[in-house]
Tab-separated table of C-alpha atoms in Angstrom:
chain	number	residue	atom	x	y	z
A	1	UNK	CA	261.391	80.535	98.151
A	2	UNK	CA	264.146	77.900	97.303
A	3	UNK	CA	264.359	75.893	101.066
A	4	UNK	CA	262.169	73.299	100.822
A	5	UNK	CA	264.356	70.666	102.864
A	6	UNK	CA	265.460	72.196	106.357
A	7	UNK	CA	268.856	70.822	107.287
A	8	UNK	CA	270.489	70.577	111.048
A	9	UNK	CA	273.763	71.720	111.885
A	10	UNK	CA	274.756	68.011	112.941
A	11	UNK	CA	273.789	66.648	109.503
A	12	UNK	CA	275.516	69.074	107.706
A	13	UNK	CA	279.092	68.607	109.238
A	14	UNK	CA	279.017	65.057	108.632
A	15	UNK	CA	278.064	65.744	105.546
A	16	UNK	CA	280.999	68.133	104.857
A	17	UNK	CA	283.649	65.840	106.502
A	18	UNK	CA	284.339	64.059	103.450
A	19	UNK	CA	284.766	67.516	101.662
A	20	UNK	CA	288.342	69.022	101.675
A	21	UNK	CA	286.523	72.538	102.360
A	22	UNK	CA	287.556	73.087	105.909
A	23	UNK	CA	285.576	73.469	109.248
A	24	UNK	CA	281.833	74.972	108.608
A	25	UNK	CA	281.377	78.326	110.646
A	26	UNK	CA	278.074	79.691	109.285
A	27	UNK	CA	274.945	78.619	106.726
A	28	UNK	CA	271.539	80.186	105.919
A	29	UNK	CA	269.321	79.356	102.954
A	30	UNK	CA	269.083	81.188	99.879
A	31	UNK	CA	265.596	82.323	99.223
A	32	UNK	CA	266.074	82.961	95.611
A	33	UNK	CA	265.162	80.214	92.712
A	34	UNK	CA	262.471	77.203	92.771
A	35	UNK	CA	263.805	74.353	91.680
A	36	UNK	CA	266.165	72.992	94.393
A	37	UNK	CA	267.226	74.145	98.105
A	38	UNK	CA	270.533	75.653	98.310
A	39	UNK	CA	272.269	77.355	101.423
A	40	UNK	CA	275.419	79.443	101.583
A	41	UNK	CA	277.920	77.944	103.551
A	42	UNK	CA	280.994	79.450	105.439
A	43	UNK	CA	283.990	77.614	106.015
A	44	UNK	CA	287.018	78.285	107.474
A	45	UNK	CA	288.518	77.800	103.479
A	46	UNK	CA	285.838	80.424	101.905
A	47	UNK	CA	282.241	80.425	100.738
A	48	UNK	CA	280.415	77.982	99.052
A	49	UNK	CA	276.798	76.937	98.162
A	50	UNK	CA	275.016	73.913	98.859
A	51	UNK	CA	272.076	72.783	96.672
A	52	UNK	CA	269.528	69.737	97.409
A	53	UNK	CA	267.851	68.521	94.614
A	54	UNK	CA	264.512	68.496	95.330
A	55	UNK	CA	262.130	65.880	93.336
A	56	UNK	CA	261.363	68.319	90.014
A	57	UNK	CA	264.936	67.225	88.957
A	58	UNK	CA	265.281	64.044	87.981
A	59	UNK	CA	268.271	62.336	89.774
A	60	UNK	CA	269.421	60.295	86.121
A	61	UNK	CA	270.256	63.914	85.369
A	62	UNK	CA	272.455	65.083	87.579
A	63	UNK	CA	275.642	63.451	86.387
A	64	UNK	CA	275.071	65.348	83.121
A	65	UNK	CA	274.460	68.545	85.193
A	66	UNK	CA	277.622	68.270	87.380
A	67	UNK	CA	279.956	66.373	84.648
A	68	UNK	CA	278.767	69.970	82.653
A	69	UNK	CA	279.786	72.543	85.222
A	70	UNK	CA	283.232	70.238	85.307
A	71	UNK	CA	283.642	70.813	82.134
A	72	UNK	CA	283.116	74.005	80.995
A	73	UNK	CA	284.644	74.870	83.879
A	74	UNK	CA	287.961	73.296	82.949
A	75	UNK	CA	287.872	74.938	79.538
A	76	UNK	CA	288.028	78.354	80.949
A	77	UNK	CA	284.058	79.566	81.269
A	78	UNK	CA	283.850	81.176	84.452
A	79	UNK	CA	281.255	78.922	86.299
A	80	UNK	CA	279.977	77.016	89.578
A	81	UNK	CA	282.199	74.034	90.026
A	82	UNK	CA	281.175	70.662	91.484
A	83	UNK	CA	283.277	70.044	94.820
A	84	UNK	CA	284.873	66.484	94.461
A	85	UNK	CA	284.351	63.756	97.842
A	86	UNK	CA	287.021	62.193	99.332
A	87	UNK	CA	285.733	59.485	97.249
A	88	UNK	CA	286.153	61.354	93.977
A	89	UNK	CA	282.074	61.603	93.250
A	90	UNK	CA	280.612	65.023	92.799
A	91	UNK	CA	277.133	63.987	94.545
A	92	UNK	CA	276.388	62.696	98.128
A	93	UNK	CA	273.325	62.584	100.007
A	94	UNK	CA	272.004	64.864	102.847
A	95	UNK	CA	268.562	64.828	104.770
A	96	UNK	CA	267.044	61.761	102.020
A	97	UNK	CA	267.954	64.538	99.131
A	98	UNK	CA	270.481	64.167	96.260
A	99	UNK	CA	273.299	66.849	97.655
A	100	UNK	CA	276.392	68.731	96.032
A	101	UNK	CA	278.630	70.817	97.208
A	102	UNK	CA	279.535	73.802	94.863
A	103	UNK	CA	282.008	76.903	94.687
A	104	UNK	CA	280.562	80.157	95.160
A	105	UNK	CA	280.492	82.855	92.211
A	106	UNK	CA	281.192	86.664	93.278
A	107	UNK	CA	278.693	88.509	91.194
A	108	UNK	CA	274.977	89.980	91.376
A	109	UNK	CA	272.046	89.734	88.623
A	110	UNK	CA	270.741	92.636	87.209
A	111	UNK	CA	267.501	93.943	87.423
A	112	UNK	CA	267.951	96.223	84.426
A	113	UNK	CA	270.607	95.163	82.195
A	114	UNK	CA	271.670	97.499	79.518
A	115	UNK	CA	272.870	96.783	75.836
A	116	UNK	CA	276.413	97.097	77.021
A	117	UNK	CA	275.418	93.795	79.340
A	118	UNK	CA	273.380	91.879	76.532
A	119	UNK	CA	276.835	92.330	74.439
A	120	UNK	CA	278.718	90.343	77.440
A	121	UNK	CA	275.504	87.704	77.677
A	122	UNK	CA	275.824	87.623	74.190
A	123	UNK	CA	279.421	86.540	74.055
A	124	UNK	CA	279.962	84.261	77.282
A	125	UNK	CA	276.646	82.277	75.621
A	126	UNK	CA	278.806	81.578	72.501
A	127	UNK	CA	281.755	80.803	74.641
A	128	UNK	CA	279.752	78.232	76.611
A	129	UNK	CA	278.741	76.976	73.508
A	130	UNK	CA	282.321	76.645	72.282
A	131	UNK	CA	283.102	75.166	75.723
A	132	UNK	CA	280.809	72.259	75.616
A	133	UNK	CA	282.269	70.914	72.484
A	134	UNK	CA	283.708	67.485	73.743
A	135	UNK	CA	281.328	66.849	76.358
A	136	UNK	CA	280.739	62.927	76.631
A	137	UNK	CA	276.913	62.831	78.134
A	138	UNK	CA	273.573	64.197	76.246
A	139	UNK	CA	270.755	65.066	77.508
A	140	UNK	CA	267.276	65.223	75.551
A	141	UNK	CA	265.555	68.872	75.600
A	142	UNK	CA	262.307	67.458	76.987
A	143	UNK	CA	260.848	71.025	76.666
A	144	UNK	CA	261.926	71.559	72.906
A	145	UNK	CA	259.238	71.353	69.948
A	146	UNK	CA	258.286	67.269	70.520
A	147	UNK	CA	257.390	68.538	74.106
A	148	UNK	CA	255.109	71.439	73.520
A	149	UNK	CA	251.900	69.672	72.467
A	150	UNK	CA	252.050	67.400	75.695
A	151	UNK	CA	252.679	70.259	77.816
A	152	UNK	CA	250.151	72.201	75.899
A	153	UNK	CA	247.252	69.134	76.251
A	154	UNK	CA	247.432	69.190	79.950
A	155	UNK	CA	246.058	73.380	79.900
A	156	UNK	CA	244.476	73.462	76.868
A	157	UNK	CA	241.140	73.051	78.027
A	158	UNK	CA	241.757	75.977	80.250
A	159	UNK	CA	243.361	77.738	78.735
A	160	UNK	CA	240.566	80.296	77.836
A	161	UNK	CA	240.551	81.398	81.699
A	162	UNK	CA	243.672	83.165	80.996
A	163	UNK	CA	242.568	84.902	77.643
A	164	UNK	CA	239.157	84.876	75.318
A	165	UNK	CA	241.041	83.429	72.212
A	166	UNK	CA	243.816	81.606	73.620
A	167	UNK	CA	242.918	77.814	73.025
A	168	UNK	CA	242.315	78.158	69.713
A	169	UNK	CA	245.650	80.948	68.944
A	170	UNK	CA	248.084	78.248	70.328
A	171	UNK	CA	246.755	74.883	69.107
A	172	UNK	CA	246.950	76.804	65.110
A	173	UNK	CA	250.581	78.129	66.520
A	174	UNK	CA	252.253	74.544	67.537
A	175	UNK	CA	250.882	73.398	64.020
A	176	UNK	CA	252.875	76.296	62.752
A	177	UNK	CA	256.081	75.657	64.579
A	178	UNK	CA	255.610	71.522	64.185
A	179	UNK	CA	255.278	71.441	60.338
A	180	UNK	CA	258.653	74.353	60.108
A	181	UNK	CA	260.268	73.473	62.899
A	182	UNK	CA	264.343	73.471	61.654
A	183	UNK	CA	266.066	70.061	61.879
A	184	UNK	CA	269.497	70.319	60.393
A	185	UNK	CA	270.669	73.227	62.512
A	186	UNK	CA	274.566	73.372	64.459
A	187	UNK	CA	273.919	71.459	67.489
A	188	UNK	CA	275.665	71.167	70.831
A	189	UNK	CA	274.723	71.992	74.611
A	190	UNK	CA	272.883	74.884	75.413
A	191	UNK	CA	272.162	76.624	78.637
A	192	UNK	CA	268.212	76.765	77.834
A	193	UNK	CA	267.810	78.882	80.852
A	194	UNK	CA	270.289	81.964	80.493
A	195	UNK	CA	267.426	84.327	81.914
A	196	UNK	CA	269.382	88.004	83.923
A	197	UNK	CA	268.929	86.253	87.367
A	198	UNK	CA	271.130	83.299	86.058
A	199	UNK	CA	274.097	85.866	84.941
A	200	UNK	CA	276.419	87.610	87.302
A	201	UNK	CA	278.107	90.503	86.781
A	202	UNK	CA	280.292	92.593	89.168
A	203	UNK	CA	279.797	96.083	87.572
A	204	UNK	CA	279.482	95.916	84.172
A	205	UNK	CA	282.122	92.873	83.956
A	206	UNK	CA	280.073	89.677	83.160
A	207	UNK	CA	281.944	87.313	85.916
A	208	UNK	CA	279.969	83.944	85.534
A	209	UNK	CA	276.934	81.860	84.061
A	210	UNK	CA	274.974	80.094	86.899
A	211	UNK	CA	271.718	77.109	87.115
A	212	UNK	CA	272.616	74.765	84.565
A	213	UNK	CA	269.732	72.550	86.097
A	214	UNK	CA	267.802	73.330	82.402
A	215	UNK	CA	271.171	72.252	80.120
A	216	UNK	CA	270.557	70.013	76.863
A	217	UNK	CA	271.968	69.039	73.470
A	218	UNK	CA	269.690	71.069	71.475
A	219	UNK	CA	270.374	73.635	67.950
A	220	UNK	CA	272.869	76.185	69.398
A	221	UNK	CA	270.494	79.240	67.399
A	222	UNK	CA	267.647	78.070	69.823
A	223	UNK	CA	269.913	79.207	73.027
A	224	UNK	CA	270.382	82.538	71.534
A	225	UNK	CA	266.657	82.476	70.750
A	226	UNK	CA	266.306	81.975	74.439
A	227	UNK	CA	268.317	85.079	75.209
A	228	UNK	CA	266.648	86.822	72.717
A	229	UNK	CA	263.019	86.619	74.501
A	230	UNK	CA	264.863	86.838	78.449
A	231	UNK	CA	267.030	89.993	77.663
A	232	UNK	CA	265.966	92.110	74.437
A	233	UNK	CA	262.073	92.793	75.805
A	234	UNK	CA	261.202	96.202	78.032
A	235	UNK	CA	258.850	96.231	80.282
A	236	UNK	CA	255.856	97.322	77.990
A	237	UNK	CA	256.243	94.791	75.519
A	238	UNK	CA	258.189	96.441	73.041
A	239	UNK	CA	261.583	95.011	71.480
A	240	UNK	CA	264.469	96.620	72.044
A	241	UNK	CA	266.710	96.307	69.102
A	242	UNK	CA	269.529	98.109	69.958
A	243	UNK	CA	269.834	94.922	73.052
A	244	UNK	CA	269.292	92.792	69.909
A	245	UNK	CA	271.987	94.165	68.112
A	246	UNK	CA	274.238	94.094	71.089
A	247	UNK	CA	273.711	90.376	71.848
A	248	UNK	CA	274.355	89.162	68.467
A	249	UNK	CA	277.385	91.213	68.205
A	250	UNK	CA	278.647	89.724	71.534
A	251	UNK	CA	277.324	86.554	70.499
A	252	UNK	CA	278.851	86.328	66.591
A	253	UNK	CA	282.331	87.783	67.965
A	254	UNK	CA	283.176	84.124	69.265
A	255	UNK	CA	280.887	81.946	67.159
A	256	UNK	CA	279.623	83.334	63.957
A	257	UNK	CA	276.030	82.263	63.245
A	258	UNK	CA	275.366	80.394	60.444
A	259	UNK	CA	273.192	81.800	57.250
A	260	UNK	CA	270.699	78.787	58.176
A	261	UNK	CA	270.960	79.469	61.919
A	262	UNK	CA	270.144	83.245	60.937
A	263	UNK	CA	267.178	82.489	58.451
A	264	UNK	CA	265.745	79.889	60.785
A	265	UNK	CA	265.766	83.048	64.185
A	266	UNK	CA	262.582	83.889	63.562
A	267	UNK	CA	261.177	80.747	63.562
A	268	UNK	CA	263.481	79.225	66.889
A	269	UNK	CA	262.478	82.981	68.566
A	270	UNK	CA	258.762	81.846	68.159
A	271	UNK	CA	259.414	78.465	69.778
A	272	UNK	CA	261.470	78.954	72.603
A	273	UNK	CA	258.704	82.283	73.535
A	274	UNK	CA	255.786	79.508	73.209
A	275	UNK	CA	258.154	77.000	75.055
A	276	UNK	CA	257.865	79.922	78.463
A	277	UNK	CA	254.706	80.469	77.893
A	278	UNK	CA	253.478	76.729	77.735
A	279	UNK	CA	255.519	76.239	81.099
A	280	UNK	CA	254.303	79.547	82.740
A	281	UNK	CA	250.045	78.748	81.766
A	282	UNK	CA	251.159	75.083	83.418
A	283	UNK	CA	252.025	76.490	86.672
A	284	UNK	CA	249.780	79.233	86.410
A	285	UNK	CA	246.618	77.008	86.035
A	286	UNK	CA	248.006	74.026	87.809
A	287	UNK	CA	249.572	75.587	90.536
A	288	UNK	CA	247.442	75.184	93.659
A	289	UNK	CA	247.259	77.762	96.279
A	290	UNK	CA	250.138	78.146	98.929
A	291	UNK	CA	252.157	76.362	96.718
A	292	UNK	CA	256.006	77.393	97.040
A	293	UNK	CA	256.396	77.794	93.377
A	294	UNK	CA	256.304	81.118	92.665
A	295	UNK	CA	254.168	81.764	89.257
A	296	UNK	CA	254.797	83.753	86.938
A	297	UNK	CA	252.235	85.601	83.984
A	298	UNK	CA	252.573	83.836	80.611
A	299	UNK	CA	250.799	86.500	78.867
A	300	UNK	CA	254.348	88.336	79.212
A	301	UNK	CA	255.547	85.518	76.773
A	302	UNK	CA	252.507	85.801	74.428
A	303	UNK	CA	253.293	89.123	73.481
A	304	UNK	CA	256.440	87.925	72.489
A	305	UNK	CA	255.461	85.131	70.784
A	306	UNK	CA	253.551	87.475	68.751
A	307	UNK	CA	255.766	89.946	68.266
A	308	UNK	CA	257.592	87.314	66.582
A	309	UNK	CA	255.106	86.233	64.367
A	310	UNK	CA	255.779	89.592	62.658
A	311	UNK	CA	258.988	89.331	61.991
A	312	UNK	CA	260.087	88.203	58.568
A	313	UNK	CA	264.190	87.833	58.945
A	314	UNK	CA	266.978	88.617	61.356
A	315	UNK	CA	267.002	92.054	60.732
A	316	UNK	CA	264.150	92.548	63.079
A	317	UNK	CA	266.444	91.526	65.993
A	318	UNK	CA	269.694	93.821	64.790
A	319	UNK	CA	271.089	91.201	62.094
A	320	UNK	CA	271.534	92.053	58.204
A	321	UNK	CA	271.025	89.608	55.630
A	322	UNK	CA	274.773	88.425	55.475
A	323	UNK	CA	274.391	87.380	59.534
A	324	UNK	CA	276.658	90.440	60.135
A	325	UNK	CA	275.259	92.834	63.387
């Protein structure tokens, strides 16, 4: 469920007047995603989304989000763009929420992407990567390694409701990841989010990179890490190198990766799994009943956390020592 702020027609025109996006003929919400409210609009000029931001996005943020979509939008990666007001400002205000106006992306997510899709992921993430060289604003990764023992303190005490065990596993794993964490890596913006349901495709043609409500300067290896744990993983558990191997291809066909971005994978794998799994045991203990965030099972994300803890080099994930797929 992603309306949490109804809107009336009246509101919304005047709202759209200072838009050059024509006369509005039709808008529903979009049930999909839990962050913000966003609607589909119809104009007489085309299609277009809407999106509210609700109060789990911090309004200081939003000229980083929007100046972002500007400008990897400008340097050729297919993204949402930011509508412009008369004005020239990329955010208004609608029903006592932050508001933006935003083109619409043709494309659908897949439900079960194939290697021949995590090759495409693979390569748009390093073109995004690419893209956001030059961008003026930063952002902090709140949810990176200096954030995981605060998240962790407000479940740990819990956490053994989820699994006999678990309290004690991921208090010895953060002072694991804390005492090797990498801090020299290639650095830029990241995505941080690029899960399937943030990718379009329209057949097997990647055609766009959506939700950059999650984008931070962070170490570039730590977004593919990210994709990594959201794309490579079936359904039982089990790693799926030949997915591994195809996103790294896709991946080091535009940017190369590093010999210290490859030797530290392992390691930025482990984090960004315990980093969805911290956030997941949050909501899923915290979470009251009825709530309209939908929660999801972070035990999904401790298998993969230690799955990675197995893994002694790239290789595991379809790299050979030279970085080379």
């Amino acid at each position: 469920m992603a309306v949490y702020t109804d809107i009336s027609e009246d509101d919304l025109k005047r709202f759209l007047s200072v838009y050059d996006v024509g006369e509005l003929t039709s808008y529903k919400g979009i049930a999909e995603g839990v962050e913000n409210t966003n609607f589909l609009l119809h104009t007489t000029n085309g299609a277009y989304i809407l999106t509210l931001y609700e109060k789990r996005v911090d309004r200081n943020d939003l000229p980083f989000f929007l100046g972002l979509m500007h400008h990897l939008a400008e340097r050729g990666l297919s993204c949402p763009l930011p509508l412009p007001r008369a004005d020239g400002a990329l955010l208004g205000e609608l029903s006592g929420r932050p508001a933006a106006v935003i083109s619409f992306l043709e494309g659908m997510w897949l439900r079960k992407p194939e290697a021949k899709h995590c090759r495409e992921v693979g390569r748009a993430l390093a073109e995004m990567h690419v893209a956001g060289e030059g961008f003026d604003i930063t952002r902090r990764n709140a949810l990176s390694v200096s954030g995981w023992r605060p998240l962790w303190d407000n479940s740990r005490d819990r956490a053994d409701e989820v699994q006999t065990g678990l309290r004690e596993e991921i208090t010895s794993e953060l002072d694991t990841l804390e005492a090797a964490w990498p801090r020299d890596l290639p650095a830029g913006v990241i995505h941080a989010d690029l899960f399937p349901d943030n990718v379009f495709f329209l057949g097997d043609e990647l055609s766009g990179l959506i939700d950059f409500y999650f984008a931070c300067n962070d170490f570039l290896a730590y977004d593919v890490s990210v994709c990594l744990n959201a794309w490579c993983f079936e359904k039982d558990g089990a790693f799926n190198i030949t997915k591994g191997t195809a996103l790294l291809a896709g991946y080091n066909a535009v940017r190369p990766l590093s010999t210290a971005e490859v030797e530290a994978l392992p390691l930025l794998c482990r984090g960004s799994a315990l980093r969805f799994f911290l956030t997941r045991l949050y909501d899923w203990l915290m979470t009251p009943p009825g709530a309209l965030v939908v929660k999801k099972d972070p035990i999904e994300y401790l298998r993969k956390l230690q799955f990675h803890r197995t893994v002694t080099s790239a290789a595991a994930y379809g790299l050979d020592g030279a970085g080379a797929p």
